[in-house]
Amino acid sequence: MGLSFPTRFPLHVYKRIPLFGLLVPHKASRSTYYISSFHRSSITMVTATNLGFPRIGANRELKKLVENYWNGKLDEKALLTGAKNLRAEHWNIQKKAGVQDGHIPSNDFSFYDQVLDHLHLFGVIPQKYQGLKFPLEAYFAMGRGLQRPDEGIDVPAMEMKKWFDTNYHFIVPEFQANQEFTLRSRKPIDEFVEAKALGIKTRPVLLGPVSFLRLGKAAKGQSFDPISLLDRLLPVYESLLRELANAGAEWVQIDEPILTFDLPAEFKNHYSKAYTKLSAVSGIKILVANYFGRLGENLDIVANLPIAALHVDLVRAPEELDAVLKIAQDKNLALSVGVINGRNIWKADLDAAIATVRRAVGLLGSDKVFVAPSCSMLHTPHSLEAETKMDKTILDWLSFAVQKLSEIAIITKAVNQGEDAVADALSANRKSMQARRTSPLIHDPQVQAEMKAVTEEMFKRKSPFPQRAAAQQAKLNLPPFPTTTVGSFPQTKEVRVARQKLKKGEWTPAEYEAFIKAETDKCIRFQEQVGLDVLVHGEFERNDMVEYFGENLKGYVFSQNGWVQSYGSRCVKPPIIYGDVSRPNPMTVEWSKYAQSKTQKAMKGMLTGPVTMLQWSFVRDDQPRRDTAFQLALAIRKEVQDLERAGIPVIQIDEPAIREGLPLRHSDWQEYLNWAARAFLLSSTGVEDTTQIHTHMCYSDFNDIFSTIQALDADAITIENSKSDLKLLNAFERYGYTNGIGPGLYDIHSPRVPSEEEMRERLQEMLKYLKKDLVWVNPDCGLKTRGWPETERALSNMCRVAESFRKSA
Ligand SMILES: Nc1nc2c(c(=O)[nH]1)N[C@@H](CNc1ccc(C(=O)N[C@@H](CCC(=O)N[C@@H](CCC(=O)N[C@@H](CCC(=O)O)C(=O)O)C(=O)O)C(=O)O)cc1)CN2
Ligand code: MET
Ligand SMILES: [Zn+2]
């Protein structure tokens, strides 16, 4: 089969002479890699590659390692060994699946977040963490804060933001105007060497310099554009590439996902400068990777980069295939075609993917084509192997990361060796595709009829806010600066274990229910004692705010083990929407009714909104997202109405993901914002004026969507703001927000307890921007990730602050 390499020379000393397709020794190479680790038997073949593998492990090993380290149950050595084993396992899985040696990613591992890793890599450590032990203590303190009162240590976590339009959160780089960069860590090199010792040649993954700066911000009190630091940063990237080349890396993958954004014109120069410099480092080839969307105007930027390969997301931007092929052809680039969806869990249509790859091969030649996922597989669960309980029909439509690797391998083999070589796999895939397309499980005539019957009236409250507010106040009689929480209370080990016992059948549903009720009782008693005004039931019955509803809605399936990293050690198990969505039964009414029966104070019903349900689920790809959002909205509307009927006076419909669903390109915003707002309105407006609707948002820069927040017309919004330096409030002031608003008084994602003084100052600051009779007092998000001791102290401080403002008001 084809030509074979002679085995006497290191692989790198061969260079193909384009005209003759011959291999000749190439003097410039310093690689020590030998052919024995090289499996291809023919010179011109397309290459199976990957951009990143889920790092948490088949059974969330990384989460457990890191959390046990934080709890003191594991020492540093055990943490490092555990991580090393996990990396080895992941590299081996990829190798075994058929990803080409040399194109298996490394440095995609992280203890907390890959952007935070780059802050350590380049020594971008804000002052307040510099006294801490390097690396791990400082590293985790930057991610999650650190409080050791006995030693006088009390540092908050850095700001965290959504990674593009995903539910993954990254630590926002914070730069000084005179920022210096040094190669402070050797992580990418160490991991390359680590893999090499296992006989695996990896392709290190780095976040590119332009994206790294653009995703960051100037430190508080300074105003400069971080991109102005590019000249200072580049030499450090150059040294890093040099070291990787010396260690034997043939390729480096440099991610530049900000190429999916609208960029100022001068970015063309920034890119050109950056990659001219980096490409000059000899002995290593650069693949620049863009993902999550089209390049659009930025095609022009990549067309002029002196790089060796370009990765494009053909799942999100199939329409750009011609344009990128032309660039690759003109500039003699290899093209990494992202044909397997790294953001979803559906099996790929392999025939279609093969056709795309063949087109690329036709124009570029097979040695210039890499088969790839659309983006890193960080956003998909590990493997379907653990799914023993799922409906077999639906299971047959799915593909998690390990299966996606096989899809890449099959496509590659089909193109290299002909379809006969993978005939069985292809015919099985065709069968799955056909079964899904025609399945009666997907289409529900009743849902479709109800959607058709939706009228324009169903998108409006009966009266405008001032009238509603008066009616609600007459009923609720709340004090000034009313206090509330965002919904969840600590999900302790006991609560999680109780649910596990129910799942395993060790507890009867009645035992579980009694336990959850007892937790709810305790929670209500605590809220009354601490002096909160609008209470919540605590969400103890929920595994997760999205998964719980997914389990209770028709059109959804959920996995047993489909975990995806959300931030740090926190994971989510996004439920899967496979068909038309409807609500067979009330989902929360009994719990809310029970909770209301236990207190004289107002109990707040707690639901997840349609856009967030959509955004945090794996969504069907056979109809527009907006259609699914409206089906969800109708189901939630019914729940809202049932809660009202059951006597629940305040109902919160969480929409934390509305901002993250915003398309990456400005020109696509309006269309999205229109339907997103309408979906929320459909879910929330079917109630009387006297019912108070709250919503909640977190983790975003809300300035972009300010008018949409107003258009949601919620009676109150509790909103995360404690980590974004009040910049959000500027917008609320500027545009004159008219409804109730509770900007979070403190950051709940860190175990640190804010003092009364700190929260008092914060509230004072907020009142510079907001009308005091509209202001609510609350934490910035739910308390599920916190423990009880810190929750009690923080809420007690918070309530005392509200109390003191009432006195002085
Ligand atoms: N979907 C979603 N996205 C979101 C958020 C969110 O709440 N949900 N919040 C924002 C921040 N992200 C977050 C994401 C996850 C968690 C979180 O707490 N996740 C939990 C898992 C939640 C869960 O589904 N738990 C299940 C399963 C729990 C479990 O692991 N059980 C153990 C046994 C119990 C134990 O030993 O702890 C097991 O099965 O092995 C349950 O409660 O039933 C975790 O990582 O620990 C918090 C915030 C943004 N995006
Ligand atoms: C990520 S937003 C969380 C809202 C939810 N009601 C909670 O309190 O947990
Ligand atoms: Zn939140």
Short mmCIF file of C-alpha atoms and ligand atoms in Angstrom, two decimals, residues 696 698 780-782, ligand 3:
data_model
loop_
_atom_site.label_atom_id
_atom_site.label_comp_id
_atom_site.label_asym_id
_atom_site.label_seq_id
_atom_site.Cartn_x
_atom_site.Cartn_y
_atom_site.Cartn_z
CA HIS A 696 -31.89 36.46 37.13
CA CYS A 698 -25.12 36.16 35.71
CA ASP A 780 -25.02 37.68 42.78
CA CYS A 781 -26.15 34.09 42.04
CA GLY A 782 -27.49 30.94 43.69
ZN ZN B 3 -26.71 32.92 38.45
#
